[in-house]
Amino acid sequence: MRRRPPGSGTPPEVSELTERELEVFKLVARGLSNSEIAAMLFLSEATVKTHITHVLAKLGLRDRVQVVVLAYESGLVLPRAE
């Protein structure tokens, strides 16, 4: 993953994600587990894992931590005010 300046916009690779993959991407970035995502989206955990594998491959990321970093740096996910 190449380091992106914060607020530099959405990476073009994100447009390669399906609607469901983008949804899973955002939920991973919010810190949800595979089982939590599966329950929320009415999917099996195996399907969630497959979506995450596709997201990582399409975006050239190694792990969930890089998903979180990319999501926040690009503004796809914003911190929640608590």
mmCIF file of N, CA, C and O in Angstrom:
data_model
loop_
_atom_site.group_PDB
_atom_site.id
_atom_site.type_symbol
_atom_site.label_atom_id
_atom_site.label_comp_id
_atom_site.label_asym_id
_atom_site.label_seq_id
_atom_site.Cartn_x
_atom_site.Cartn_y
_atom_site.Cartn_z
ATOM 1 N N MET A 1 0.852 -1.186 0.000
ATOM 2 C CA MET A 1 0.000 0.000 0.000
ATOM 3 C C MET A 1 0.885 1.231 0.000
ATOM 4 O O MET A 1 1.757 1.369 0.838
ATOM 5 N N ARG A 2 0.649 2.091 -0.950
ATOM 6 C CA ARG A 2 1.368 3.360 -0.977
ATOM 7 C C ARG A 2 0.739 4.318 0.010
ATOM 8 O O ARG A 2 -0.474 4.380 0.145
ATOM 9 N N ARG A 3 1.567 5.051 0.708
ATOM 10 C CA ARG A 3 1.089 6.024 1.699
ATOM 11 C C ARG A 3 0.425 7.177 0.965
ATOM 12 O O ARG A 3 0.976 7.740 0.021
ATOM 13 N N ARG A 4 -0.789 7.511 1.383
ATOM 14 C CA ARG A 4 -1.542 8.605 0.759
ATOM 15 C C ARG A 4 -1.668 9.740 1.758
ATOM 16 O O ARG A 4 -1.909 9.508 2.929
ATOM 17 N N PRO A 5 -1.557 10.968 1.287
ATOM 18 C CA PRO A 5 -1.768 12.087 2.205
ATOM 19 C C PRO A 5 -3.217 12.104 2.676
ATOM 20 O O PRO A 5 -4.129 11.830 1.888
ATOM 21 N N PRO A 6 -3.446 12.387 3.966
ATOM 22 C CA PRO A 6 -4.828 12.455 4.459
ATOM 23 C C PRO A 6 -5.657 13.436 3.641
ATOM 24 O O PRO A 6 -5.180 14.497 3.243
ATOM 25 N N GLY A 7 -6.891 13.044 3.350
ATOM 26 C CA GLY A 7 -7.799 13.915 2.620
ATOM 27 C C GLY A 7 -7.511 13.981 1.132
ATOM 28 O O GLY A 7 -8.002 14.864 0.448
ATOM 29 N N SER A 8 -6.697 13.046 0.615
ATOM 30 C CA SER A 8 -6.338 13.105 -0.806
ATOM 31 C C SER A 8 -7.409 12.493 -1.703
ATOM 32 O O SER A 8 -7.209 12.358 -2.902
ATOM 33 N N GLY A 9 -8.528 12.147 -1.144
ATOM 34 C CA GLY A 9 -9.629 11.633 -1.944
ATOM 35 C C GLY A 9 -9.632 10.120 -2.046
ATOM 36 O O GLY A 9 -8.754 9.443 -1.560
ATOM 37 N N THR A 10 -10.651 9.639 -2.704
ATOM 38 C CA THR A 10 -10.843 8.206 -2.843
ATOM 39 C C THR A 10 -9.883 7.648 -3.885
ATOM 40 O O THR A 10 -9.821 8.165 -5.004
ATOM 41 N N PRO A 11 -9.147 6.593 -3.543
ATOM 42 C CA PRO A 11 -8.253 5.987 -4.530
ATOM 43 C C PRO A 11 -9.048 5.422 -5.706
ATOM 44 O O PRO A 11 -10.153 4.899 -5.508
ATOM 45 N N PRO A 12 -8.526 5.506 -6.916
ATOM 46 C CA PRO A 12 -9.269 5.009 -8.085
ATOM 47 C C PRO A 12 -9.592 3.520 -8.003
ATOM 48 O O PRO A 12 -10.597 3.071 -8.549
ATOM 49 N N GLU A 13 -8.769 2.742 -7.298
ATOM 50 C CA GLU A 13 -9.011 1.300 -7.176
ATOM 51 C C GLU A 13 -10.332 0.994 -6.474
ATOM 52 O O GLU A 13 -10.913 -0.075 -6.667
ATOM 53 N N VAL A 14 -10.818 1.913 -5.663
ATOM 54 C CA VAL A 14 -12.074 1.700 -4.939
ATOM 55 C C VAL A 14 -13.232 1.525 -5.919
ATOM 56 O O VAL A 14 -14.173 0.784 -5.652
ATOM 57 N N SER A 15 -13.137 2.153 -7.087
ATOM 58 C CA SER A 15 -14.208 2.025 -8.080
ATOM 59 C C SER A 15 -14.313 0.601 -8.621
ATOM 60 O O SER A 15 -15.324 0.246 -9.224
ATOM 61 N N GLU A 16 -13.281 -0.215 -8.417
ATOM 62 C CA GLU A 16 -13.300 -1.613 -8.849
ATOM 63 C C GLU A 16 -14.099 -2.501 -7.899
ATOM 64 O O GLU A 16 -14.426 -3.635 -8.237
ATOM 65 N N LEU A 17 -14.390 -2.005 -6.702
ATOM 66 C CA LEU A 17 -15.135 -2.794 -5.725
ATOM 67 C C LEU A 17 -16.605 -2.862 -6.110
ATOM 68 O O LEU A 17 -17.177 -1.878 -6.580
ATOM 69 N N THR A 18 -17.211 -4.022 -5.868
ATOM 70 C CA THR A 18 -18.655 -4.123 -6.050
ATOM 71 C C THR A 18 -19.328 -3.350 -4.920
ATOM 72 O O THR A 18 -18.688 -2.988 -3.924
ATOM 73 N N GLU A 19 -20.616 -3.152 -5.049
ATOM 74 C CA GLU A 19 -21.360 -2.446 -4.004
ATOM 75 C C GLU A 19 -21.232 -3.186 -2.668
ATOM 76 O O GLU A 19 -21.034 -2.570 -1.625
ATOM 77 N N ARG A 20 -21.334 -4.512 -2.696
ATOM 78 C CA ARG A 20 -21.233 -5.316 -1.473
ATOM 79 C C ARG A 20 -19.824 -5.255 -0.897
ATOM 80 O O ARG A 20 -19.651 -5.138 0.310
ATOM 81 N N GLU A 21 -18.807 -5.323 -1.759
ATOM 82 C CA GLU A 21 -17.427 -5.237 -1.276
ATOM 83 C C GLU A 21 -17.166 -3.889 -0.621
ATOM 84 O O GLU A 21 -16.499 -3.822 0.417
ATOM 85 N N LEU A 22 -17.694 -2.825 -1.188
ATOM 86 C CA LEU A 22 -17.531 -1.502 -0.590
ATOM 87 C C LEU A 22 -18.216 -1.442 0.773
ATOM 88 O O LEU A 22 -17.673 -0.872 1.723
ATOM 89 N N GLU A 23 -19.382 -2.038 0.864
ATOM 90 C CA GLU A 23 -20.104 -2.088 2.135
ATOM 91 C C GLU A 23 -19.282 -2.835 3.186
ATOM 92 O O GLU A 23 -19.126 -2.372 4.321
ATOM 93 N N VAL A 24 -18.726 -3.988 2.808
ATOM 94 C CA VAL A 24 -17.891 -4.777 3.721
ATOM 95 C C VAL A 24 -16.637 -3.995 4.086
ATOM 96 O O VAL A 24 -16.228 -3.948 5.253
ATOM 97 N N PHE A 25 -16.023 -3.345 3.095
ATOM 98 C CA PHE A 25 -14.834 -2.505 3.329
ATOM 99 C C PHE A 25 -15.097 -1.486 4.443
ATOM 100 O O PHE A 25 -14.312 -1.344 5.374
ATOM 101 N N LYS A 26 -16.214 -0.792 4.336
ATOM 102 C CA LYS A 26 -16.539 0.245 5.319
ATOM 103 C C LYS A 26 -16.804 -0.343 6.701
ATOM 104 O O LYS A 26 -16.438 0.258 7.721
ATOM 105 N N LEU A 27 -17.417 -1.516 6.762
ATOM 106 C CA LEU A 27 -17.688 -2.146 8.052
ATOM 107 C C LEU A 27 -16.403 -2.667 8.697
ATOM 108 O O LEU A 27 -16.227 -2.575 9.912
ATOM 109 N N VAL A 28 -15.501 -3.198 7.876
ATOM 110 C CA VAL A 28 -14.188 -3.613 8.394
ATOM 111 C C VAL A 28 -13.476 -2.387 8.965
ATOM 112 O O VAL A 28 -12.906 -2.437 10.055
ATOM 113 N N ALA A 29 -13.534 -1.283 8.236
ATOM 114 C CA ALA A 29 -12.877 -0.053 8.676
ATOM 115 C C ALA A 29 -13.451 0.469 9.989
ATOM 116 O O ALA A 29 -12.754 1.113 10.761
ATOM 117 N N ARG A 30 -14.702 0.165 10.242
ATOM 118 C CA ARG A 30 -15.338 0.574 11.507
ATOM 119 C C ARG A 30 -14.980 -0.370 12.652
ATOM 120 O O ARG A 30 -15.387 -0.157 13.783
ATOM 121 N N GLY A 31 -14.252 -1.452 12.318
ATOM 122 C CA GLY A 31 -13.777 -2.349 13.367
ATOM 123 C C GLY A 31 -14.652 -3.554 13.637
ATOM 124 O O GLY A 31 -14.428 -4.268 14.616
ATOM 125 N N LEU A 32 -15.628 -3.807 12.774
ATOM 126 C CA LEU A 32 -16.496 -4.961 12.986
ATOM 127 C C LEU A 32 -15.770 -6.253 12.626
ATOM 128 O O LEU A 32 -14.952 -6.280 11.708
ATOM 129 N N SER A 33 -16.097 -7.320 13.348
ATOM 130 C CA SER A 33 -15.531 -8.644 13.072
ATOM 131 C C SER A 33 -16.292 -9.280 11.913
ATOM 132 O O SER A 33 -17.375 -8.815 11.534
ATOM 133 N N ASN A 34 -15.734 -10.359 11.381
ATOM 134 C CA ASN A 34 -16.417 -11.071 10.304
ATOM 135 C C ASN A 34 -17.797 -11.528 10.735
ATOM 136 O O ASN A 34 -18.757 -11.429 9.971
ATOM 137 N N SER A 35 -17.914 -12.036 11.955
ATOM 138 C CA SER A 35 -19.227 -12.516 12.421
ATOM 139 C C SER A 35 -20.219 -11.368 12.590
ATOM 140 O O SER A 35 -21.400 -11.512 12.279
ATOM 141 N N GLU A 36 -19.752 -10.219 13.033
ATOM 142 C CA GLU A 36 -20.637 -9.060 13.161
ATOM 143 C C GLU A 36 -21.102 -8.571 11.791
ATOM 144 O O GLU A 36 -22.272 -8.225 11.613
ATOM 145 N N ILE A 37 -20.186 -8.542 10.830
ATOM 146 C CA ILE A 37 -20.543 -8.131 9.477
ATOM 147 C C ILE A 37 -21.540 -9.117 8.881
ATOM 148 O O ILE A 37 -22.536 -8.722 8.269
ATOM 149 N N ALA A 38 -21.277 -10.407 9.071
ATOM 150 C CA ALA A 38 -22.171 -11.441 8.547
ATOM 151 C C ALA A 38 -23.587 -11.272 9.092
ATOM 152 O O ALA A 38 -24.563 -11.323 8.338
ATOM 153 N N ALA A 39 -23.700 -11.043 10.391
ATOM 154 C CA ALA A 39 -25.019 -10.871 11.004
ATOM 155 C C ALA A 39 -25.706 -9.612 10.484
ATOM 156 O O ALA A 39 -26.905 -9.625 10.187
ATOM 157 N N MET A 40 -24.957 -8.544 10.344
ATOM 158 C CA MET A 40 -25.529 -7.270 9.905
ATOM 159 C C MET A 40 -26.025 -7.335 8.463
ATOM 160 O O MET A 40 -27.062 -6.747 8.127
ATOM 161 N N LEU A 41 -25.288 -8.054 7.606
ATOM 162 C CA LEU A 41 -25.619 -8.094 6.179
ATOM 163 C C LEU A 41 -26.358 -9.373 5.776
ATOM 164 O O LEU A 41 -26.621 -9.570 4.594
ATOM 165 N N PHE A 42 -26.668 -10.214 6.755
ATOM 166 C CA PHE A 42 -27.366 -11.479 6.492
ATOM 167 C C PHE A 42 -26.583 -12.352 5.514
ATOM 168 O O PHE A 42 -27.130 -12.860 4.527
ATOM 169 N N LEU A 43 -25.286 -12.508 5.791
ATOM 170 C CA LEU A 43 -24.385 -13.321 4.984
ATOM 171 C C LEU A 43 -23.736 -14.371 5.872
ATOM 172 O O LEU A 43 -23.736 -14.242 7.097
ATOM 173 N N SER A 44 -23.143 -15.378 5.260
ATOM 174 C CA SER A 44 -22.353 -16.331 6.040
ATOM 175 C C SER A 44 -20.989 -15.708 6.304
ATOM 176 O O SER A 44 -20.543 -14.806 5.577
ATOM 177 N N GLU A 45 -20.319 -16.195 7.342
ATOM 178 C CA GLU A 45 -18.978 -15.695 7.627
ATOM 179 C C GLU A 45 -18.021 -16.020 6.487
ATOM 180 O O GLU A 45 -17.116 -15.240 6.189
ATOM 181 N N ALA A 46 -18.221 -17.162 5.832
ATOM 182 C CA ALA A 46 -17.370 -17.532 4.692
ATOM 183 C C ALA A 46 -17.522 -16.524 3.550
ATOM 184 O O ALA A 46 -16.532 -16.156 2.900
ATOM 185 N N THR A 47 -18.738 -16.055 3.330
ATOM 186 C CA THR A 47 -18.977 -15.061 2.279
ATOM 187 C C THR A 47 -18.311 -13.740 2.639
ATOM 188 O O THR A 47 -17.696 -13.091 1.787
ATOM 189 N N VAL A 48 -18.396 -13.350 3.890
ATOM 190 C CA VAL A 48 -17.734 -12.121 4.344
ATOM 191 C C VAL A 48 -16.231 -12.244 4.137
ATOM 192 O O VAL A 48 -15.583 -11.322 3.619
ATOM 193 N N LYS A 49 -15.667 -13.388 4.508
ATOM 194 C CA LYS A 49 -14.232 -13.603 4.338
ATOM 195 C C LYS A 49 -13.840 -13.498 2.860
ATOM 196 O O LYS A 49 -12.818 -12.901 2.521
ATOM 197 N N THR A 50 -14.675 -14.041 1.987
ATOM 198 C CA THR A 50 -14.418 -13.951 0.547
ATOM 199 C C THR A 50 -14.436 -12.501 0.086
ATOM 200 O O THR A 50 -13.565 -12.063 -0.675
ATOM 201 N N HIS A 51 -15.420 -11.731 0.554
ATOM 202 C CA HIS A 51 -15.491 -10.308 0.181
ATOM 203 C C HIS A 51 -14.244 -9.569 0.667
ATOM 204 O O HIS A 51 -13.685 -8.746 -0.062
ATOM 205 N N ILE A 52 -13.809 -9.854 1.873
ATOM 206 C CA ILE A 52 -12.621 -9.185 2.417
ATOM 207 C C ILE A 52 -11.384 -9.554 1.599
ATOM 208 O O ILE A 52 -10.554 -8.691 1.285
ATOM 209 N N THR A 53 -11.274 -10.812 1.206
ATOM 210 C CA THR A 53 -10.159 -11.246 0.363
ATOM 211 C C THR A 53 -10.153 -10.474 -0.950
ATOM 212 O O THR A 53 -9.097 -10.008 -1.407
ATOM 213 N N HIS A 54 -11.328 -10.302 -1.557
ATOM 214 C CA HIS A 54 -11.429 -9.548 -2.812
ATOM 215 C C HIS A 54 -11.059 -8.082 -2.605
ATOM 216 O O HIS A 54 -10.371 -7.487 -3.444
ATOM 217 N N VAL A 55 -11.527 -7.493 -1.516
ATOM 218 C CA VAL A 55 -11.216 -6.090 -1.214
ATOM 219 C C VAL A 55 -9.702 -5.913 -1.079
ATOM 220 O O VAL A 55 -9.121 -4.998 -1.672
ATOM 221 N N LEU A 56 -9.068 -6.780 -0.303
ATOM 222 C CA LEU A 56 -7.624 -6.677 -0.098
ATOM 223 C C LEU A 56 -6.880 -6.796 -1.429
ATOM 224 O O LEU A 56 -5.960 -6.015 -1.705
ATOM 225 N N ALA A 57 -7.287 -7.755 -2.253
ATOM 226 C CA ALA A 57 -6.621 -7.967 -3.543
ATOM 227 C C ALA A 57 -6.817 -6.779 -4.476
ATOM 228 O O ALA A 57 -5.859 -6.293 -5.088
ATOM 229 N N LYS A 58 -8.043 -6.303 -4.599
ATOM 230 C CA LYS A 58 -8.334 -5.204 -5.523
ATOM 231 C C LYS A 58 -7.646 -3.905 -5.112
ATOM 232 O O LYS A 58 -7.269 -3.093 -5.963
ATOM 233 N N LEU A 59 -7.486 -3.700 -3.810
ATOM 234 C CA LEU A 59 -6.895 -2.455 -3.326
ATOM 235 C C LEU A 59 -5.397 -2.589 -3.040
ATOM 236 O O LEU A 59 -4.752 -1.617 -2.651
ATOM 237 N N GLY A 60 -4.858 -3.803 -3.194
ATOM 238 C CA GLY A 60 -3.433 -4.011 -2.951
ATOM 239 C C GLY A 60 -3.044 -3.853 -1.496
ATOM 240 O O GLY A 60 -1.969 -3.337 -1.185
ATOM 241 N N LEU A 61 -3.914 -4.301 -0.604
ATOM 242 C CA LEU A 61 -3.682 -4.180 0.830
ATOM 243 C C LEU A 61 -3.297 -5.532 1.422
ATOM 244 O O LEU A 61 -3.683 -6.577 0.901
ATOM 245 N N ARG A 62 -2.549 -5.507 2.534
ATOM 246 C CA ARG A 62 -2.103 -6.740 3.190
ATOM 247 C C ARG A 62 -3.083 -7.260 4.229
ATOM 248 O O ARG A 62 -3.209 -8.459 4.422
ATOM 249 N N ASP A 63 -3.712 -6.344 4.958
ATOM 250 C CA ASP A 63 -4.507 -6.781 6.097
ATOM 251 C C ASP A 63 -5.574 -5.751 6.466
ATOM 252 O O ASP A 63 -5.671 -4.689 5.849
ATOM 253 N N ARG A 64 -6.343 -6.085 7.492
ATOM 254 C CA ARG A 64 -7.450 -5.230 7.937
ATOM 255 C C ARG A 64 -6.958 -3.871 8.428
ATOM 256 O O ARG A 64 -7.663 -2.873 8.287
ATOM 257 N N VAL A 65 -5.780 -3.841 8.999
ATOM 258 C CA VAL A 65 -5.230 -2.576 9.495
ATOM 259 C C VAL A 65 -5.072 -1.595 8.333
ATOM 260 O O VAL A 65 -5.431 -0.418 8.448
ATOM 261 N N GLN A 66 -4.579 -2.083 7.199
ATOM 262 C CA GLN A 66 -4.424 -1.210 6.047
ATOM 263 C C GLN A 66 -5.779 -0.771 5.495
ATOM 264 O O GLN A 66 -5.900 0.331 4.974
ATOM 265 N N VAL A 67 -6.792 -1.603 5.633
ATOM 266 C CA VAL A 67 -8.154 -1.216 5.243
ATOM 267 C C VAL A 67 -8.587 0.000 6.066
ATOM 268 O O VAL A 67 -9.101 0.982 5.528
ATOM 269 N N VAL A 68 -8.372 -0.076 7.364
ATOM 270 C CA VAL A 68 -8.766 1.019 8.259
ATOM 271 C C VAL A 68 -8.028 2.300 7.890
ATOM 272 O O VAL A 68 -8.641 3.364 7.755
ATOM 273 N N VAL A 69 -6.722 2.197 7.706
ATOM 274 C CA VAL A 69 -5.920 3.379 7.377
ATOM 275 C C VAL A 69 -6.411 4.010 6.077
ATOM 276 O O VAL A 69 -6.648 5.222 6.009
ATOM 277 N N LEU A 70 -6.573 3.197 5.039
ATOM 278 C CA LEU A 70 -7.034 3.715 3.744
ATOM 279 C C LEU A 70 -8.417 4.350 3.855
ATOM 280 O O LEU A 70 -8.661 5.430 3.308
ATOM 281 N N ALA A 71 -9.312 3.706 4.571
ATOM 282 C CA ALA A 71 -10.677 4.225 4.703
ATOM 283 C C ALA A 71 -10.702 5.601 5.361
ATOM 284 O O ALA A 71 -11.413 6.499 4.911
ATOM 285 N N TYR A 72 -9.914 5.767 6.412
ATOM 286 C CA TYR A 72 -9.916 7.052 7.110
ATOM 287 C C TYR A 72 -9.116 8.109 6.353
ATOM 288 O O TYR A 72 -9.527 9.268 6.285
ATOM 289 N N GLU A 73 -7.979 7.728 5.768
ATOM 290 C CA GLU A 73 -7.176 8.705 5.029
ATOM 291 C C GLU A 73 -7.903 9.229 3.794
ATOM 292 O O GLU A 73 -7.727 10.377 3.404
ATOM 293 N N SER A 74 -8.712 8.379 3.176
ATOM 294 C CA SER A 74 -9.411 8.784 1.955
ATOM 295 C C SER A 74 -10.746 9.466 2.244
ATOM 296 O O SER A 74 -11.377 9.998 1.342
ATOM 297 N N GLY A 75 -11.195 9.407 3.497
ATOM 298 C CA GLY A 75 -12.465 10.027 3.851
ATOM 299 C C GLY A 75 -13.672 9.152 3.576
ATOM 300 O O GLY A 75 -14.811 9.605 3.706
ATOM 301 N N LEU A 76 -13.440 7.875 3.185
ATOM 302 C CA LEU A 76 -14.572 6.962 2.957
ATOM 303 C C LEU A 76 -15.287 6.629 4.268
ATOM 304 O O LEU A 76 -16.468 6.320 4.264
ATOM 305 N N VAL A 77 -14.545 6.684 5.347
ATOM 306 C CA VAL A 77 -15.109 6.469 6.682
ATOM 307 C C VAL A 77 -14.624 7.629 7.545
ATOM 308 O O VAL A 77 -13.447 7.988 7.502
ATOM 309 N N LEU A 78 -15.536 8.217 8.278
ATOM 310 C CA LEU A 78 -15.196 9.348 9.143
ATOM 311 C C LEU A 78 -15.357 8.946 10.599
ATOM 312 O O LEU A 78 -16.236 8.143 10.927
ATOM 313 N N PRO A 79 -14.536 9.510 11.472
ATOM 314 C CA PRO A 79 -14.676 9.211 12.904
ATOM 315 C C PRO A 79 -16.050 9.623 13.400
ATOM 316 O O PRO A 79 -16.602 10.645 12.961
ATOM 317 N N ARG A 80 -16.587 8.817 14.273
ATOM 318 C CA ARG A 80 -17.892 9.134 14.866
ATOM 319 C C ARG A 80 -17.714 10.014 16.071
ATOM 320 O O ARG A 80 -16.835 9.799 16.881
ATOM 321 N N ALA A 81 -18.557 11.007 16.199
ATOM 322 C CA ALA A 81 -18.549 11.855 17.401
ATOM 323 C C ALA A 81 -19.346 11.116 18.473
ATOM 324 O O ALA A 81 -20.491 10.742 18.255
ATOM 325 N N GLU A 82 -18.736 10.886 19.603
ATOM 326 C CA GLU A 82 -19.406 10.127 20.668
ATOM 327 C C GLU A 82 -19.819 11.035 21.781
ATOM 328 O O GLU A 82 -19.336 12.007 22.075
#
